[in-house]
Coordinates of C-alpha atoms and ligand atoms in Angstrom, one line a residue:
M1 CA -21.8 -6.1 10.6
H2 CA -18.6 -5.9 8.7
K3 CA -17.0 -9.2 7.5
I4 CA -13.2 -9.0 7.6
A5 CA -10.9 -11.7 6.3
V6 CA -7.6 -11.9 8.1
I7 CA -4.5 -13.4 6.4
P8 CA -1.6 -13.2 8.9
G9 CA 0.8 -14.9 6.4
D10 CA 4.5 -15.5 7.0
G11 CA 7.3 -14.5 9.2
T12 CA 6.4 -11.6 11.5
G13 CA 3.0 -11.3 9.7
P14 CA 1.1 -13.2 12.4
E15 CA 2.7 -11.1 15.2
V16 CA 1.8 -7.7 13.7
T17 CA -1.6 -8.9 12.5
A18 CA -2.5 -9.9 16.1
E19 CA -1.8 -6.4 17.2
A20 CA -3.8 -4.8 14.4
V21 CA -6.8 -7.1 15.3
K22 CA -6.4 -6.0 18.9
V23 CA -6.7 -2.4 17.8
L24 CA -9.7 -3.2 15.6
D25 CA -11.4 -4.8 18.6
A26 CA -10.7 -1.7 20.7
A27 CA -12.0 0.6 17.9
A28 CA -15.2 -1.5 17.6
R29 CA -15.9 -1.2 21.3
R30 CA -15.1 2.5 21.4
S31 CA -17.0 3.5 18.2
G32 CA -19.7 1.0 18.5
F33 CA -19.5 -1.0 15.3
E34 CA -19.5 -4.7 14.9
Y35 CA -17.4 -7.0 12.8
E36 CA -16.7 -10.7 12.4
A37 CA -13.3 -11.9 11.4
A38 CA -12.4 -15.1 9.6
H39 CA -8.8 -16.2 9.6
F40 CA -7.0 -17.8 6.6
D41 CA -3.7 -19.6 6.8
F42 CA -2.4 -18.7 3.3
G43 CA 1.4 -18.4 3.2
G44 CA 4.7 -20.2 3.1
D45 CA 4.0 -22.9 5.7
R46 CA 0.8 -23.9 4.0
Y47 CA 2.5 -23.9 0.6
L48 CA 5.2 -26.2 1.9
R49 CA 2.6 -28.5 3.3
T50 CA 0.2 -28.6 0.3
K51 CA 2.3 -27.4 -2.6
E52 CA -0.5 -24.9 -3.4
A53 CA 0.0 -21.2 -2.8
L54 CA -3.7 -20.3 -2.9
P55 CA -6.6 -22.7 -3.5
D56 CA -8.9 -21.6 -6.3
S57 CA -11.8 -21.5 -3.9
A58 CA -10.0 -18.9 -1.8
V59 CA -10.5 -16.1 -4.4
T60 CA -14.2 -16.8 -4.6
E61 CA -14.5 -17.0 -0.8
L62 CA -12.6 -13.7 -0.3
R63 CA -14.9 -11.9 -2.6
G64 CA -17.6 -12.5 0.0
F65 CA -15.8 -10.2 2.6
D66 CA -16.0 -6.5 3.0
A67 CA -12.3 -6.1 3.5
I68 CA -9.1 -8.2 3.9
L69 CA -6.3 -7.6 6.4
L70 CA -3.0 -9.1 5.3
G71 CA 0.1 -9.5 7.4
A72 CA 3.0 -10.4 5.1
I73 CA 3.9 -12.9 2.4
G74 CA 7.4 -14.3 1.9
H75 CA 9.1 -17.4 3.4
P76 CA 12.8 -18.2 3.6
D77 CA 12.3 -21.8 2.5
V78 CA 10.2 -21.0 -0.6
K79 CA 11.9 -19.8 -3.8
P80 CA 11.4 -16.1 -4.3
G81 CA 8.5 -15.3 -6.6
I82 CA 6.3 -18.3 -5.8
L83 CA 4.4 -16.8 -2.9
E84 CA 4.5 -13.3 -4.2
K85 CA 3.0 -14.3 -7.5
G86 CA 0.9 -17.1 -6.1
I87 CA -0.7 -15.1 -3.3
L88 CA -0.2 -11.4 -3.2
L89 CA -0.1 -10.6 -6.9
R90 CA -2.8 -13.2 -7.7
L91 CA -5.2 -11.6 -5.2
R92 CA -4.4 -8.1 -6.6
F93 CA -5.1 -9.3 -10.1
E94 CA -8.1 -11.7 -9.6
L95 CA -9.9 -9.4 -7.1
D96 CA -9.0 -6.6 -9.6
L97 CA -7.6 -4.4 -6.8
Y98 CA -6.5 -1.7 -9.3
V99 CA -5.3 0.9 -6.9
N100 CA -2.4 0.6 -4.4
L101 CA -2.9 3.5 -2.1
R102 CA 0.2 4.4 0.0
P103 CA 0.1 7.4 2.3
V104 CA 3.6 8.8 3.1
K105 CA 2.9 10.6 6.3
L106 CA 5.5 11.4 8.9
Y107 CA 4.0 11.5 12.4
A108 CA 5.3 14.0 14.9
G109 CA 8.0 12.5 17.0
V110 CA 9.1 9.9 14.4
E111 CA 12.6 10.2 13.1
T112 CA 13.1 10.8 9.4
P113 CA 16.5 10.6 7.6
L114 CA 15.6 13.9 5.9
K115 CA 17.4 16.9 7.3
D116 CA 15.2 19.8 8.3
K117 CA 12.0 18.1 7.3
G118 CA 9.1 17.3 9.6
P119 CA 5.5 16.3 9.7
A120 CA 4.5 19.5 7.9
E121 CA 6.7 18.6 4.9
V122 CA 6.3 14.9 4.7
D123 CA 2.6 14.3 4.1
F124 CA 1.5 13.1 0.7
V125 CA -0.2 10.0 -0.9
V126 CA 0.9 7.8 -3.7
V127 CA -1.8 6.2 -5.9
R128 CA 0.0 3.3 -7.6
E129 CA -1.7 1.4 -10.5
N130 CA -1.9 -2.2 -9.2
T131 CA -2.9 -4.6 -12.0
E132 CA -1.0 -3.6 -15.1
G133 CA 2.4 -2.3 -16.3
L134 CA 5.4 -4.6 -15.9
Y135 CA 3.6 -6.6 -13.3
A136 CA 1.1 -8.0 -15.9
G137 CA 3.5 -10.8 -16.7
A138 CA 3.6 -10.2 -20.5
G139 CA 6.7 -11.2 -22.3
G140 CA 8.8 -14.3 -22.5
T141 CA 12.2 -15.8 -23.1
L142 CA 13.8 -17.4 -26.2
K143 CA 16.8 -19.7 -26.2
R144 CA 17.0 -19.6 -22.4
G145 CA 20.3 -20.7 -21.0
T146 CA 22.2 -20.3 -24.3
P147 CA 24.5 -17.5 -25.3
D148 CA 21.7 -16.2 -27.6
E149 CA 19.2 -15.9 -24.8
V150 CA 16.5 -13.3 -25.2
A151 CA 14.3 -12.0 -22.4
V152 CA 11.4 -9.6 -23.0
Q153 CA 9.3 -8.1 -20.2
E154 CA 6.6 -5.9 -21.5
S155 CA 4.7 -3.1 -19.7
I156 CA 1.0 -3.3 -20.4
N157 CA -1.0 -0.1 -20.2
T158 CA -4.6 -0.1 -21.2
R159 CA -6.7 3.0 -21.6
K160 CA -9.3 1.5 -19.3
G161 CA -6.9 0.4 -16.6
V162 CA -5.0 3.7 -16.7
E163 CA -8.1 5.8 -16.8
R164 CA -9.8 4.1 -13.8
C165 CA -6.6 4.6 -11.8
L166 CA -6.4 8.3 -12.7
R167 CA -10.0 8.8 -11.8
Y168 CA -9.5 7.3 -8.4
A169 CA -6.4 9.6 -7.9
F170 CA -8.4 12.7 -9.0
D171 CA -11.3 11.8 -6.7
Y172 CA -8.9 11.1 -3.9
T173 CA -7.1 14.4 -4.4
R174 CA -10.5 16.2 -4.3
K175 CA -11.6 14.4 -1.2
R176 CA -8.3 15.0 0.6
N177 CA -8.8 18.7 -0.1
R178 CA -5.3 19.9 0.7
R179 CA -3.3 21.5 -2.1
K180 CA -5.7 20.0 -4.7
T181 CA -2.7 19.0 -6.8
L182 CA -2.2 15.7 -8.5
T183 CA 1.2 14.9 -9.9
L184 CA 1.6 12.3 -12.6
C185 CA 4.9 10.5 -12.1
G186 CA 6.2 8.9 -15.4
K187 CA 9.0 8.9 -17.9
T188 CA 7.5 10.6 -20.9
N189 CA 11.0 11.4 -22.3
V190 CA 11.9 7.7 -22.8
L191 CA 8.9 5.4 -22.3
T192 CA 7.1 7.3 -25.2
Y193 CA 4.4 4.7 -25.7
A194 CA 3.3 3.9 -22.2
F195 CA 3.5 7.4 -20.8
D196 CA 2.1 9.0 -23.9
L197 CA -1.1 7.1 -23.1
W198 CA -0.9 8.0 -19.4
E199 CA -0.2 11.7 -20.1
R200 CA -3.1 12.1 -22.6
A201 CA -5.5 10.3 -20.4
F202 CA -4.3 12.4 -17.4
H203 CA -5.0 15.7 -19.1
E204 CA -8.2 14.6 -20.8
V205 CA -9.8 13.2 -17.7
G206 CA -8.4 16.1 -15.6
S207 CA -9.6 18.9 -17.8
V208 CA -13.1 17.5 -18.4
D209 CA -14.0 16.1 -15.0
Y210 CA -11.6 17.6 -12.5
P211 CA -11.0 21.3 -13.4
D212 CA -10.7 22.1 -9.7
I213 CA -7.6 19.8 -9.4
K214 CA -4.2 21.2 -10.5
R215 CA -2.3 18.9 -12.7
D216 CA 1.5 18.5 -12.4
Y217 CA 4.0 16.2 -13.9
A218 CA 7.4 14.8 -12.8
H219 CA 9.6 12.2 -14.3
V220 CA 10.2 9.2 -12.0
D221 CA 13.9 10.0 -11.4
A222 CA 13.1 13.6 -10.6
T223 CA 10.2 12.4 -8.3
C224 CA 12.8 10.5 -6.3
M225 CA 14.9 13.6 -6.1
W226 CA 12.1 15.8 -4.9
M227 CA 10.8 13.3 -2.4
V228 CA 14.1 13.7 -0.7
K229 CA 14.8 17.4 -1.3
N230 CA 11.3 18.9 -1.3
P231 CA 8.7 16.4 -0.2
E232 CA 6.4 19.2 0.7
W233 CA 5.8 19.8 -3.0
F234 CA 3.6 16.7 -3.2
D235 CA 0.0 16.3 -2.4
V236 CA -1.1 13.2 -4.3
I237 CA 1.1 11.3 -6.8
V238 CA -0.3 8.9 -9.4
T239 CA 2.0 6.5 -11.2
D240 CA 2.3 3.1 -12.8
N241 CA 2.8 -0.2 -11.0
M242 CA 6.6 -0.5 -11.2
F243 CA 7.4 3.2 -10.5
G244 CA 4.9 3.1 -7.7
D245 CA 6.6 0.0 -6.2
I246 CA 9.9 1.8 -6.2
I247 CA 9.0 5.3 -5.0
T248 CA 6.8 4.0 -2.2
D249 CA 9.8 2.2 -0.6
L250 CA 11.6 5.5 -0.8
G251 CA 8.4 7.0 0.7
A252 CA 8.4 4.5 3.5
M253 CA 12.0 5.5 4.5
I254 CA 11.2 9.2 4.7
Q255 CA 8.1 8.6 6.8
G256 CA 10.1 6.7 9.4
G257 CA 10.7 3.2 7.9
M258 CA 8.9 -0.1 7.3
G259 CA 7.7 -0.1 10.9
I260 CA 5.1 2.5 10.1
A261 CA 4.3 2.3 6.3
A262 CA 1.0 0.8 5.3
G263 CA -1.0 0.5 2.1
G264 CA -4.3 -0.5 0.7
N265 CA -5.0 -2.6 -2.4
I266 CA -8.3 -1.1 -3.5
N267 CA -11.2 -1.8 -5.7
P268 CA -13.8 0.8 -4.6
A269 CA -16.6 -1.5 -5.9
T270 CA -15.7 -4.8 -4.3
V271 CA -13.5 -6.2 -1.5
S272 CA -10.2 -4.4 -0.8
M273 CA -7.0 -5.6 1.0
F274 CA -4.9 -3.7 3.5
E275 CA -1.3 -4.5 4.5
P276 CA 1.8 -3.2 6.1
I277 CA 4.1 -2.8 3.1
G278 CA 7.3 -4.0 4.7
G279 CA 7.2 -7.8 4.2
S280 CA 7.7 -10.8 6.4
A281 CA 11.0 -9.8 8.0
P282 CA 11.9 -13.5 8.8
K283 CA 15.0 -12.7 10.9
Y284 CA 12.7 -11.1 13.6
T285 CA 10.1 -13.8 13.6
G286 CA 8.8 -15.0 17.0
Q287 CA 10.9 -12.6 19.0
G288 CA 8.2 -10.1 19.8
I289 CA 10.3 -7.2 18.7
I290 CA 8.9 -6.3 15.4
N291 CA 7.0 -3.0 15.2
P292 CA 3.3 -3.6 14.6
M293 CA 2.5 0.0 13.8
A294 CA 2.4 -0.5 10.0
A295 CA -0.1 -3.3 10.4
I296 CA -2.1 -1.1 12.8
A297 CA -2.0 1.7 10.2
A298 CA -3.2 -0.8 7.6
A299 CA -6.2 -1.5 9.9
Q300 CA -6.8 2.2 10.2
M301 CA -7.0 2.5 6.4
L302 CA -9.3 -0.5 6.4
L303 CA -11.7 1.2 8.8
E304 CA -11.6 4.4 6.7
H305 CA -12.4 2.2 3.6
L306 CA -15.4 0.6 5.4
G307 CA -16.8 4.0 6.2
E308 CA -16.0 3.8 9.9
S309 CA -14.7 7.3 9.9
D310 CA -15.1 7.8 13.7
A311 CA -13.1 4.7 14.4
A312 CA -10.5 5.5 11.8
A313 CA -10.0 8.9 13.2
R314 CA -9.6 7.5 16.7
V315 CA -7.0 4.9 15.6
D316 CA -5.1 7.6 13.7
A317 CA -5.0 9.8 16.8
A318 CA -4.0 6.8 18.9
I319 CA -1.1 6.0 16.5
A320 CA 0.0 9.6 16.6
H321 CA -0.1 9.6 20.4
V322 CA 1.8 6.4 20.8
V323 CA 4.6 7.2 18.3
A324 CA 5.0 10.7 19.7
K325 CA 4.8 10.0 23.4
K326 CA 5.8 6.3 23.9
L327 CA 8.0 4.7 21.3
K328 CA 11.7 5.3 21.4
S329 CA 12.2 4.3 17.8
M330 CA 10.3 2.8 14.9
Q331 CA 12.9 0.1 14.4
A332 CA 12.5 -3.6 15.4
G333 CA 14.0 -4.2 18.9
K334 CA 14.5 -0.5 19.6
M335 CA 11.0 0.6 20.4
G336 CA 11.3 0.4 24.2
Y337 CA 8.4 -2.0 24.1
S338 CA 7.6 -5.5 22.8
T339 CA 5.3 -6.0 19.8
S340 CA 2.3 -6.8 21.9
Q341 CA 3.0 -3.9 24.3
V342 CA 2.8 -1.5 21.4
G343 CA -0.5 -3.0 20.4
D344 CA -1.7 -2.6 24.0
L345 CA -0.6 1.0 24.0
V346 CA -2.5 1.8 20.8
A347 CA -5.6 -0.1 22.0
A348 CA -5.5 1.7 25.3
A349 CA -5.2 5.1 23.5
V350 CA -8.2 4.2 21.3
A351 CA -10.3 3.5 24.4
A352 CA -9.1 6.6 26.2
L353 CA -8.7 9.4 23.7
Ligands
LIG1 C1 5.0 -4.4 -2.6 C2 5.9 -5.6 -2.7 C3 5.4 -6.5 -3.8 C4 5.3 -5.7 -5.1 C5 6.1 -7.8 -4.0 C6 6.2 -8.6 -2.7 C7 5.6 -8.6 -5.1 O1 7.2 -5.2 -3.0 O2 3.8 -4.6 -2.2 O3 5.4 -3.3 -2.8 O4 6.3 -5.6 -5.8 O5 4.3 -5.1 -5.4
LIG2 MN1 7.4 -3.0 -3.0

């Protein structure tokens, strides 16, 4: 019996999460596994009520689950940063979810802005370091608000933190078993301290423990260029927290948009958290027009992570079927179906395929 914590969150988060849970239910019936879900109301509304983003007990409680399904965090009435730092980043840090795994996969029938590229070309995975770098919160300000103001924001890169992320990426590349190529995305020509550490660890770990995996390197700016021009060059990309944040939004666009892009915040040893990467999209809230496919894809990753490979494969096939044969567009309001109808279609496909 899997124990799954569900955090629907803000904006359209609850709408898309409901569809992901619908699909999880269908997968459980079809593949014959059992799970119990507990819902948590963390998010902007609760914060506005209680002035607390996340109670301390929440982190302890969440550790007791096998996986977490998160909708979206971000509320128009809460100052930017409070919920992001207080909920999303806090869970990443305190649960030590050191990998952010973001597949960039273009399903057949989904429109990409890239000319002459299709599913065969857009199919790679980004392993983003998720607990260090510029996100660690190191730095400070001096003389704030004066003409002499100083702001320092430091990138923290520890050998341990970098190495465990690299090892995850090498293992993932091996398991994925495609081109067996791991590309380190960095900026060794300018960030000569941080990416010196990354580069040395990359080649040391790779040459000793992963001789079967080809090692490649690209600067982050060049990575952006290749993602648009030759995305087929990539198999798995590993990078730091900030670069990973940026290149995965670009990745989401070439795979068909925020309506389909999902990710997992992973610690292989404990609880992991899966989420659509698009955010709470407040302007679409409550209209039943948001695309739930990204949340459904997050549930698919969650199943994979729990070892429910049969269910994960069925949900993947169901997503592929529905996006290819049913949806007119991935964009909110243009799908040809409502949010819950899309969930129904995927659930039906899980049962039928
Ligand atoms: C993401 C988001 C978060 C990040 C924000 C909401 C803090 O953009 O998951 O990519 O920067 O990591
Ligand atoms: Mn982001």
